[in-house]
Short mmCIF file of C-alpha atoms and ligand atoms in Angstrom, two decimals:
data_model
loop_
_atom_site.label_atom_id
_atom_site.label_comp_id
_atom_site.label_asym_id
_atom_site.label_seq_id
_atom_site.Cartn_x
_atom_site.Cartn_y
_atom_site.Cartn_z
CA MET A 236 59.22 207.18 71.25
CA ALA A 237 60.19 208.11 74.84
CA LEU A 238 60.47 204.53 77.29
CA THR A 239 57.42 204.27 79.39
CA ARG A 240 58.48 204.52 83.32
CA SER A 241 57.88 200.57 83.21
CA GLN A 242 60.63 200.13 80.95
CA ARG A 243 63.01 202.84 82.60
CA ALA A 244 61.60 200.58 85.49
CA PHE A 245 63.11 197.33 83.71
CA GLU A 246 66.16 199.06 82.30
CA ALA A 247 67.10 199.49 86.15
CA ALA A 248 66.19 196.84 87.58
CA ARG A 249 68.96 194.65 85.32
CA GLY A 250 71.19 196.66 86.30
CA VAL A 251 71.07 194.72 90.27
CA ILE A 252 68.34 192.08 89.85
CA ALA A 253 69.56 189.09 87.91
CA GLY A 254 67.32 189.16 85.11
CA GLY A 255 66.11 192.23 86.54
CA VAL A 256 63.54 190.40 88.07
CA ASN A 257 63.43 187.99 90.97
CA SER A 258 61.39 185.45 90.00
CA PRO A 259 62.18 184.04 85.94
CA VAL A 260 58.31 183.96 85.28
CA ARG A 261 57.71 187.90 85.75
CA ALA A 262 60.62 189.01 82.78
CA PHE A 263 58.04 187.71 80.27
CA LYS A 264 60.29 186.19 78.25
CA ALA A 265 57.81 183.61 77.27
CA VAL A 266 55.15 186.06 75.37
CA GLY A 267 57.54 188.54 74.54
CA GLY A 268 58.11 191.98 75.54
CA GLN A 269 59.16 193.47 78.79
CA PRO A 270 57.48 192.61 81.98
CA VAL A 271 55.13 196.21 83.49
CA PHE A 272 55.91 197.42 86.59
CA ILE A 273 53.26 197.43 89.36
CA ALA A 274 53.01 199.94 91.51
CA ARG A 275 49.72 198.59 93.65
CA GLY A 276 46.67 196.65 93.75
CA GLN A 277 42.82 197.25 94.54
CA GLY A 278 40.45 194.93 95.06
CA PRO A 279 41.41 192.29 91.91
CA CYS A 280 42.92 194.85 89.88
CA VAL A 281 46.45 195.85 89.59
CA ILE A 282 47.73 199.57 88.72
CA ASP A 283 51.28 200.16 86.57
CA LEU A 284 53.70 202.76 86.81
CA ASP A 285 52.09 204.04 83.68
CA GLY A 286 48.81 203.52 85.42
CA ASN A 287 47.26 201.62 83.74
CA ARG A 288 45.17 199.40 85.23
CA TYR A 289 44.73 195.24 84.84
CA ILE A 290 41.80 193.39 85.70
CA ASP A 291 44.36 190.66 87.54
CA TYR A 292 44.85 186.66 87.34
CA VAL A 293 48.26 186.18 88.77
CA ALA A 294 47.14 186.85 91.58
CA SER A 295 50.61 186.46 92.74
CA TRP A 296 50.07 183.21 91.55
CA GLY A 297 47.56 182.07 93.55
CA PRO A 298 48.13 183.45 97.22
CA LEU A 299 46.20 187.15 96.57
CA ILE A 300 42.47 185.08 96.63
CA LEU A 301 40.51 187.71 98.14
CA GLY A 302 42.16 190.14 95.83
CA HIS A 303 44.40 193.22 96.90
CA ALA A 304 44.48 195.01 100.15
CA HIS A 305 41.19 193.65 101.35
CA PRO A 306 40.37 195.76 104.73
CA ALA A 307 40.94 192.35 107.26
CA VAL A 308 44.12 191.44 105.82
CA VAL A 309 45.17 195.25 105.84
CA GLU A 310 44.01 195.72 109.60
CA ALA A 311 44.91 192.70 110.67
CA VAL A 312 48.44 192.98 109.23
CA SER A 313 48.69 196.55 110.29
CA ARG A 314 47.68 195.42 113.97
CA ALA A 315 50.37 192.84 114.28
CA LEU A 316 52.66 195.41 112.27
CA ARG A 317 52.41 197.77 115.67
CA ASP A 318 53.95 194.53 118.71
CA GLY A 319 56.86 193.58 116.33
CA THR A 320 57.79 192.26 113.41
CA SER A 321 59.30 188.41 114.07
CA PHE A 322 60.71 187.36 117.76
CA GLY A 323 61.98 183.84 116.52
CA ALA A 324 60.07 181.52 119.32
CA PRO A 325 56.02 180.41 119.38
CA THR A 326 52.92 182.94 118.99
CA GLU A 327 49.91 181.65 119.30
CA ARG A 328 49.03 182.89 115.83
CA GLU A 329 50.92 179.87 114.74
CA THR A 330 48.80 178.24 115.82
CA HIS A 331 45.71 179.16 115.11
CA VAL A 332 46.72 178.84 111.23
CA ALA A 333 47.55 175.82 112.05
CA ALA A 334 44.33 174.93 114.38
CA ARG A 335 42.10 176.68 110.74
CA ILE A 336 44.94 173.98 108.10
CA ARG A 337 44.13 171.16 110.24
CA GLU A 338 40.54 171.23 109.99
CA ALA A 339 39.84 172.18 106.83
CA MET A 340 42.26 169.46 105.97
CA PRO A 341 41.86 166.56 108.74
CA SER A 342 44.98 164.71 106.64
CA ILE A 343 47.11 166.64 108.20
CA GLU A 344 47.12 165.56 112.00
CA ARG A 345 50.42 168.03 112.38
CA LEU A 346 52.52 170.49 110.71
CA ARG A 347 55.20 172.43 110.57
CA PHE A 348 55.14 176.73 108.84
CA VAL A 349 58.75 176.90 105.96
CA ASN A 350 59.03 180.47 104.36
CA SER A 351 58.03 179.44 100.94
CA GLY A 352 56.77 176.32 99.05
CA THR A 353 60.03 175.35 98.04
CA GLU A 354 60.64 174.85 101.73
CA ALA A 355 57.44 172.97 102.54
CA THR A 356 58.46 169.94 99.63
CA LEU A 357 62.39 169.90 100.30
CA SER A 358 61.45 169.50 103.74
CA ALA A 359 58.96 166.97 102.82
CA ILE A 360 61.33 165.22 100.53
CA ARG A 361 63.35 164.00 103.15
CA LEU A 362 61.07 163.54 106.07
CA ALA A 363 59.92 160.83 103.98
CA ARG A 364 62.95 159.73 103.23
CA ALA A 365 64.04 159.52 107.23
CA PHE A 366 60.47 158.26 107.64
CA THR A 367 60.57 155.26 105.69
CA GLY A 368 64.25 154.78 105.02
CA ARG A 369 64.14 154.34 101.37
CA ASP A 370 65.72 157.31 98.67
CA ARG A 371 63.60 157.02 95.81
CA ILE A 372 61.35 160.22 94.97
CA VAL A 373 58.79 159.60 92.21
CA LYS A 374 57.87 162.82 90.55
CA PHE A 375 55.73 163.51 87.50
CA ALA A 376 56.98 165.58 84.52
CA GLY A 377 55.62 168.45 84.31
CA CYS A 378 54.75 169.07 87.69
CA TYR A 379 56.49 171.80 89.35
CA HIS A 380 57.35 171.71 93.08
CA GLY A 381 60.07 175.03 93.75
CA HIS A 382 63.33 175.12 92.64
CA VAL A 383 65.07 171.86 94.57
CA ASP A 384 67.71 170.41 94.06
CA ALA A 385 66.00 166.66 93.31
CA LEU A 386 62.71 167.65 91.92
CA LEU A 387 64.23 170.10 89.35
CA VAL A 388 63.66 167.03 87.09
CA GLN A 389 61.14 168.21 83.50
CA ALA A 390 60.11 170.66 85.93
CA GLY A 391 56.77 172.89 84.59
CA SER A 392 56.81 176.25 85.30
CA GLY A 393 59.32 178.46 84.63
CA ALA A 394 61.82 175.11 83.38
CA MET A 395 59.27 173.88 81.18
CA THR A 396 58.31 177.02 79.60
CA PHE A 397 62.59 177.78 79.02
CA GLY A 398 62.74 173.92 77.97
CA ARG A 399 65.29 172.63 79.97
CA PRO A 400 64.13 169.52 81.54
CA SER A 401 66.11 170.04 84.38
CA SER A 402 68.40 172.84 85.30
CA PRO A 403 72.35 173.31 85.04
CA GLY A 404 74.41 173.15 89.03
CA VAL A 405 72.66 169.56 89.50
CA PRO A 406 74.69 167.60 90.27
CA ALA A 407 73.35 163.55 88.56
CA SER A 408 74.03 162.02 92.09
CA VAL A 409 71.82 164.28 93.45
CA THR A 410 68.09 163.44 91.01
CA ALA A 411 69.30 159.67 90.65
CA ASP A 412 66.95 158.72 93.22
CA THR A 413 63.86 161.13 90.61
CA LEU A 414 62.15 159.11 88.83
CA VAL A 415 60.10 161.24 86.48
CA ALA A 416 55.84 158.97 85.13
CA ARG A 417 53.83 160.83 82.97
CA TYR A 418 50.58 162.91 84.59
CA ASN A 419 46.86 161.02 84.36
CA ASP A 420 49.10 157.32 83.19
CA VAL A 421 47.57 154.95 85.40
CA PRO A 422 49.39 151.94 83.77
CA GLY A 423 52.37 154.39 83.39
CA ILE A 424 52.86 154.66 87.08
CA GLU A 425 51.75 151.12 87.80
CA ALA A 426 54.39 149.85 85.46
CA LEU A 427 56.92 152.17 88.21
CA MET A 428 56.04 151.50 90.95
CA ALA A 429 56.08 147.57 90.16
CA GLU A 430 59.51 148.04 89.26
CA HIS A 431 61.11 150.59 91.95
CA GLY A 432 58.11 150.16 94.63
CA ARG A 433 59.99 148.75 97.31
CA ARG A 434 62.72 151.66 97.40
CA VAL A 435 60.39 154.83 96.81
CA ALA A 436 59.94 156.55 99.67
CA ALA A 437 57.36 159.34 98.80
CA VAL A 438 55.54 159.93 94.97
CA ILE A 439 55.04 163.26 95.19
CA VAL A 440 51.76 164.69 92.86
CA GLU A 441 50.38 168.00 91.74
CA PRO A 442 46.69 166.64 92.88
CA VAL A 443 45.38 169.64 90.58
CA ALA A 444 48.22 170.35 87.94
CA GLY A 445 48.80 173.69 87.65
CA ASN A 446 52.71 174.25 86.16
CA MET A 447 52.47 173.29 83.17
CA GLY A 448 49.40 175.13 82.12
CA VAL A 449 46.17 173.53 84.12
CA VAL A 450 45.54 169.86 84.50
CA PRO A 451 42.99 167.86 86.67
CA PRO A 452 43.15 164.24 87.33
CA GLU A 453 41.48 162.36 84.88
CA ALA A 454 39.23 159.58 87.34
CA GLY A 455 40.55 157.33 89.12
CA PHE A 456 44.41 158.30 89.14
CA LEU A 457 44.91 159.89 92.31
CA PRO A 458 43.25 156.88 93.94
CA ALA A 459 45.83 154.39 91.93
CA LEU A 460 48.71 156.85 93.20
CA ARG A 461 47.09 156.40 96.33
CA ARG A 462 46.44 152.19 96.27
CA LEU A 463 50.22 152.00 94.95
CA CYS A 464 51.59 153.47 98.00
CA ASP A 465 49.91 151.49 100.28
CA GLU A 466 51.22 148.05 97.83
CA ALA A 467 54.69 149.49 98.48
CA GLY A 468 54.42 150.95 101.18
CA SER A 469 55.98 154.42 99.87
CA LEU A 470 55.02 157.71 101.51
CA LEU A 471 51.59 159.37 99.33
CA VAL A 472 52.86 163.34 99.24
CA PHE A 473 50.20 166.23 98.16
CA ASP A 474 52.24 169.06 96.86
CA GLU A 475 48.47 171.19 97.57
CA VAL A 476 51.34 174.67 97.42
CA MET A 477 48.69 175.87 94.36
CA THR A 478 45.30 173.37 95.02
CA GLY A 479 45.78 174.18 98.81
CA PHE A 480 41.89 176.43 99.41
CA ARG A 481 42.24 176.85 95.77
CA VAL A 482 39.86 174.33 94.57
CA GLY A 483 38.05 174.04 97.72
CA TRP A 484 38.04 175.10 101.75
CA GLY A 485 39.98 171.16 101.71
CA GLY A 486 41.94 171.48 99.21
CA ALA A 487 42.27 169.11 96.59
CA GLN A 488 42.67 165.78 98.32
CA GLY A 489 38.99 167.36 100.23
CA ARG A 490 37.84 167.59 96.10
CA TYR A 491 38.62 164.20 95.01
CA GLY A 492 38.12 162.57 98.13
CA VAL A 493 41.98 160.64 98.14
CA ARG A 494 44.53 161.66 102.19
CA PRO A 495 47.56 161.46 102.15
CA ASP A 496 50.38 160.84 103.65
CA LEU A 497 51.73 164.32 103.88
CA THR A 498 50.95 167.46 102.60
CA THR A 499 52.34 170.45 101.36
CA LEU A 500 51.15 173.80 101.23
CA GLY A 501 51.04 177.45 100.92
CA LYS A 502 50.61 180.67 98.20
CA VAL A 503 46.72 181.37 99.78
CA ILE A 504 47.25 180.51 103.30
CA GLY A 505 50.12 182.68 103.98
CA GLY A 506 47.64 185.49 102.30
CA GLY A 507 50.37 187.39 100.07
CA MET A 508 53.29 186.79 102.34
CA PRO A 509 56.29 184.29 103.13
CA VAL A 510 54.46 181.20 103.93
CA GLY A 511 54.69 177.89 103.22
CA ALA A 512 53.99 174.58 105.43
CA TYR A 513 54.06 170.51 105.02
CA GLY A 514 52.50 168.50 107.30
CA GLY A 515 50.28 165.15 108.29
CA ARG A 516 50.25 162.15 109.92
CA ARG A 517 50.85 162.74 113.33
CA GLU A 518 53.32 159.72 113.39
CA ILE A 519 55.61 161.18 111.21
CA MET A 520 55.43 164.39 112.06
CA GLU A 521 56.67 163.66 115.08
CA GLN A 522 60.25 162.22 113.34
CA VAL A 523 60.74 166.39 112.61
CA SER A 524 63.16 167.84 114.79
CA PRO A 525 63.17 168.86 118.07
CA ASP A 526 61.66 166.20 119.22
CA GLY A 527 62.52 163.42 116.30
CA PRO A 528 65.87 163.38 114.09
CA VAL A 529 65.21 165.23 111.33
CA TYR A 530 66.70 168.62 110.49
CA GLN A 531 64.30 170.94 109.58
CA ALA A 532 64.49 174.67 110.59
CA GLY A 533 64.06 179.03 109.59
CA THR A 534 64.62 182.05 111.11
CA LEU A 535 61.62 183.98 110.37
CA SER A 536 59.00 180.41 109.63
CA GLY A 537 55.54 181.14 111.47
CA ASN A 538 56.37 184.75 111.39
CA PRO A 539 53.99 187.10 112.77
CA LEU A 540 52.88 189.50 110.23
CA ALA A 541 52.47 186.63 107.54
CA MET A 542 50.58 184.58 110.36
CA ALA A 543 48.21 186.96 110.91
CA CYS A 544 48.19 187.78 106.86
CA GLY A 545 46.75 184.18 106.35
CA LEU A 546 45.04 183.86 109.29
CA ALA A 547 42.82 186.91 107.80
CA THR A 548 43.01 185.68 104.46
CA LEU A 549 41.29 181.62 105.90
CA GLU A 550 38.80 183.56 107.95
CA VAL A 551 37.49 185.76 104.94
CA LEU A 552 37.23 182.32 102.88
CA SER A 553 35.82 179.85 105.75
CA ALA A 554 32.55 182.11 105.47
CA PRO A 555 29.90 180.24 104.08
CA GLY A 556 29.73 180.60 100.33
CA ALA A 557 32.65 181.82 99.03
CA TYR A 558 33.78 178.70 97.35
CA GLU A 559 30.63 178.47 95.91
CA ARG A 560 31.54 181.92 95.00
CA LEU A 561 34.93 181.05 94.01
CA GLU A 562 33.39 177.97 92.04
CA ALA A 563 30.78 179.91 89.78
CA SER A 564 33.51 182.85 88.65
CA GLY A 565 35.46 180.17 87.73
CA ARG A 566 33.66 178.50 85.81
CA ARG A 567 31.21 180.97 84.42
CA LEU A 568 34.84 182.22 83.00
CA ALA A 569 36.14 179.07 81.45
CA GLU A 570 32.58 178.27 79.39
CA GLY A 571 33.01 181.88 77.92
CA LEU A 572 36.48 181.26 76.72
CA ARG A 573 35.52 178.58 75.18
CA GLU A 574 32.34 180.14 73.91
CA ALA A 575 34.45 182.87 72.52
CA ALA A 576 37.48 180.58 70.85
CA SER A 577 34.97 178.81 69.11
CA ARG A 578 33.23 181.17 67.52
CA HIS A 579 36.15 182.82 65.62
CA GLY A 580 37.49 179.26 65.47
CA VAL A 581 40.68 179.07 67.61
CA ALA A 582 41.25 175.49 68.39
CA SER A 583 41.59 175.64 72.24
CA GLN A 584 41.25 173.90 75.36
CA VAL A 585 40.04 175.36 78.59
CA HIS A 586 41.04 173.56 81.63
CA GLN A 587 38.84 174.64 85.13
CA ALA A 588 39.41 173.39 88.69
CA GLY A 589 38.17 175.68 91.02
CA SER A 590 38.96 178.91 91.00
CA MET A 591 42.19 177.45 88.83
CA LEU A 592 42.13 177.42 84.95
CA CYS A 593 43.71 177.44 81.72
CA ALA A 594 43.14 177.99 78.02
CA PHE A 595 45.24 175.63 76.30
CA PHE A 596 46.43 177.56 72.23
CA ALA A 597 45.67 172.84 71.92
CA GLU A 598 43.63 171.42 68.78
CA GLY A 599 43.50 167.51 70.61
CA PRO A 600 42.50 167.03 74.54
CA VAL A 601 45.79 168.00 77.03
CA ARG A 602 46.45 165.38 79.92
CA ASP A 603 49.79 165.45 80.17
CA ASP A 604 53.13 167.70 80.01
CA VAL A 605 53.77 165.69 76.36
CA THR A 606 50.13 167.04 75.45
CA ALA A 607 50.13 170.28 76.77
CA SER A 608 53.67 171.21 75.66
CA ALA A 609 51.85 170.71 71.73
CA SER A 610 50.75 174.36 72.66
CA ASP A 611 51.07 176.80 69.84
CA THR A 612 53.04 179.53 72.84
CA ALA A 613 53.51 182.10 70.22
CA ARG A 614 49.91 181.79 70.56
CA TYR A 615 49.67 182.33 73.18
CA GLY A 616 51.61 184.83 73.87
CA ARG A 617 49.98 186.62 71.14
CA TYR A 618 46.53 185.96 73.10
CA PHE A 619 48.12 187.30 76.40
CA GLN A 620 49.58 190.71 74.26
CA GLY A 621 46.30 191.26 73.38
CA MET A 622 44.45 190.89 76.66
CA LEU A 623 47.65 192.73 78.70
CA ARG A 624 46.19 196.05 76.28
CA ARG A 625 42.78 195.34 76.92
CA GLY A 626 43.45 195.76 80.48
CA VAL A 627 43.08 191.62 81.71
CA TYR A 628 46.49 190.57 83.15
CA LEU A 629 47.24 186.98 82.84
CA ALA A 630 50.01 184.76 83.26
CA PRO A 631 52.76 185.69 81.08
CA SER A 632 52.93 182.14 80.18
CA GLN A 633 51.52 178.76 78.74
CA PHE A 634 52.23 176.47 81.94
CA GLU A 635 50.69 178.76 84.12
CA ALA A 636 47.13 179.12 85.29
CA MET A 637 44.77 181.93 85.25
CA PHE A 638 43.66 182.59 89.12
CA VAL A 639 39.64 184.17 89.93
CA GLY A 640 39.39 185.37 93.02
CA THR A 641 36.42 186.56 95.77
CA ALA A 642 37.00 190.36 94.74
CA HIS A 643 36.64 189.66 90.63
CA GLU A 644 32.40 190.95 90.38
CA ASP A 645 30.14 190.00 87.77
CA GLU A 646 31.24 192.45 85.44
CA ASP A 647 35.04 192.46 85.62
CA ILE A 648 34.27 188.92 84.41
CA ALA A 649 31.56 190.49 81.57
CA ALA A 650 34.31 192.63 81.05
CA THR A 651 37.26 190.10 80.52
CA LEU A 652 35.48 188.13 78.55
CA VAL A 653 34.62 190.72 76.01
CA ALA A 654 38.74 191.13 75.84
CA ALA A 655 38.95 187.15 74.97
CA ASP A 656 36.75 188.05 72.03
CA GLU A 657 38.39 190.95 70.70
CA SER A 658 41.69 188.84 71.24
CA LEU A 659 40.66 185.91 70.25
CA LYS A 660 39.27 187.35 66.67
CA GLU A 661 42.37 188.99 66.86
CA LEU A 662 43.93 185.77 66.39
CA SER A 663 41.48 183.92 63.90
CA ALA A 664 42.46 187.00 61.47
CA ALA A 665 46.39 186.55 62.17
P1 LIG B 871 57.52 178.44 95.52
O1 LIG B 871 58.84 177.90 96.49
O2 LIG B 871 57.63 179.30 94.24
O3 LIG B 871 56.79 179.75 97.37
O4 LIG B 871 56.63 177.36 96.08
C1 LIG B 871 57.00 176.54 94.91
C2 LIG B 871 56.01 176.32 93.86
C3 LIG B 871 55.51 174.14 95.10
N1 LIG B 871 54.38 173.53 94.07
C4 LIG B 871 53.76 174.22 93.22
C5 LIG B 871 52.23 173.24 92.85
C6 LIG B 871 54.34 175.15 92.77
O5 LIG B 871 53.10 176.04 91.75
C7 LIG B 871 54.90 176.21 93.22
C8 LIG B 871 55.47 177.41 92.72
N2 LIG B 871 54.48 177.60 91.66
C9 LIG B 871 55.36 178.79 91.14
C10 LIG B 871 54.01 179.01 89.79
N3 LIG B 871 53.90 178.21 88.85
C11 LIG B 871 55.79 180.20 91.28
C12 LIG B 871 55.85 180.80 90.78
C13 LIG B 871 56.78 181.52 90.52
O6 LIG B 871 57.81 180.81 90.08
O7 LIG B 871 57.36 183.11 89.60
#
């Protein structure tokens, strides 16, 4: 049978790009088959090189909350482009985006833009260590904070999918000060902080975990982290790269009412262009160069095109009712998936927080990395392929999230649930 254009493109890519992809999860290794190559996006859909149209729930792993090629975004970036691409000098747009972020999340009294979520978390960790004069960092198994050496320990997302709890090439000396706790396990983190707290610079957490699949915080978990950090004199870092402007205008810190000392952001604040940020209490951020001694820099940080894209995205999201509609879409999808799975006797746990959700193929409750890892990933792979064949593009891994956006109309969600019903029926018959 003749190769599809995506298959030919993948072969060509493999000849020059490591693994044929620029990020591991895109290679479909966790779900089988080969990646489809995307030609373009349009609203809630992406179209591949062979002309197949998919309702897109990857949304570039979260940033495309408005859908693809939103008119306001296209206009803003095109206008900015005509004035140049980058200056390596301050522009007012950076101030406007930062002000919008502070308005939405008042804990971020000062921030610094960088170019990715990874840069944001590595910078936040360095800053926390400098501010406290301590070296220990606590993270949670199943949470992923980018490919930061010190944090690539029992990471979620790609590393968890590939079953490699920590990557080769990370010296033991670099992770020697990284402690790993279990998500949603308050007694566990209490015991860890009782033993190590005085040496802990920061506790970093995904306030809604999205890299072991979606696992919301159980009541009391986030407040416990706030209390334990206050008692130990450690900083609480909310990694809101995924949850920022995703689970609410005020992020997870607004949704759950817990104020972190530092926050990392990415994805939505760039609207699909490379933007990350870290920020928080003024006295902490004043330690960052050039005002303070903590060094961090970046050639393209605050890039004018990326700022224009992010600003246009946040402007649309700030409209009254936007998050109510996102929440309603997320809830509708989650309830429809639960009903379909139940109708066909497929054991699944569907979790939803705002407009991020996921379906675990698991018998029992999923509340941390251990219970998430017990999911039937082979079954997820078959479900993924069934949905892809029916024109629905999900994350090619059980340990990722499904993102619904403002461009998904009722008929897109209805069509998605029809495809899910047929795919789950197929699973139950297998
Ligand atoms: P980036 O360096 O990929 O921009 O951000 C790293 C990061 C940090 N923190 C959280 C909570 C994240 O979810 C991420 C990146 N998320 C993954 C998806 N689970 C990005 C997709 C990929 O790695 O290709």
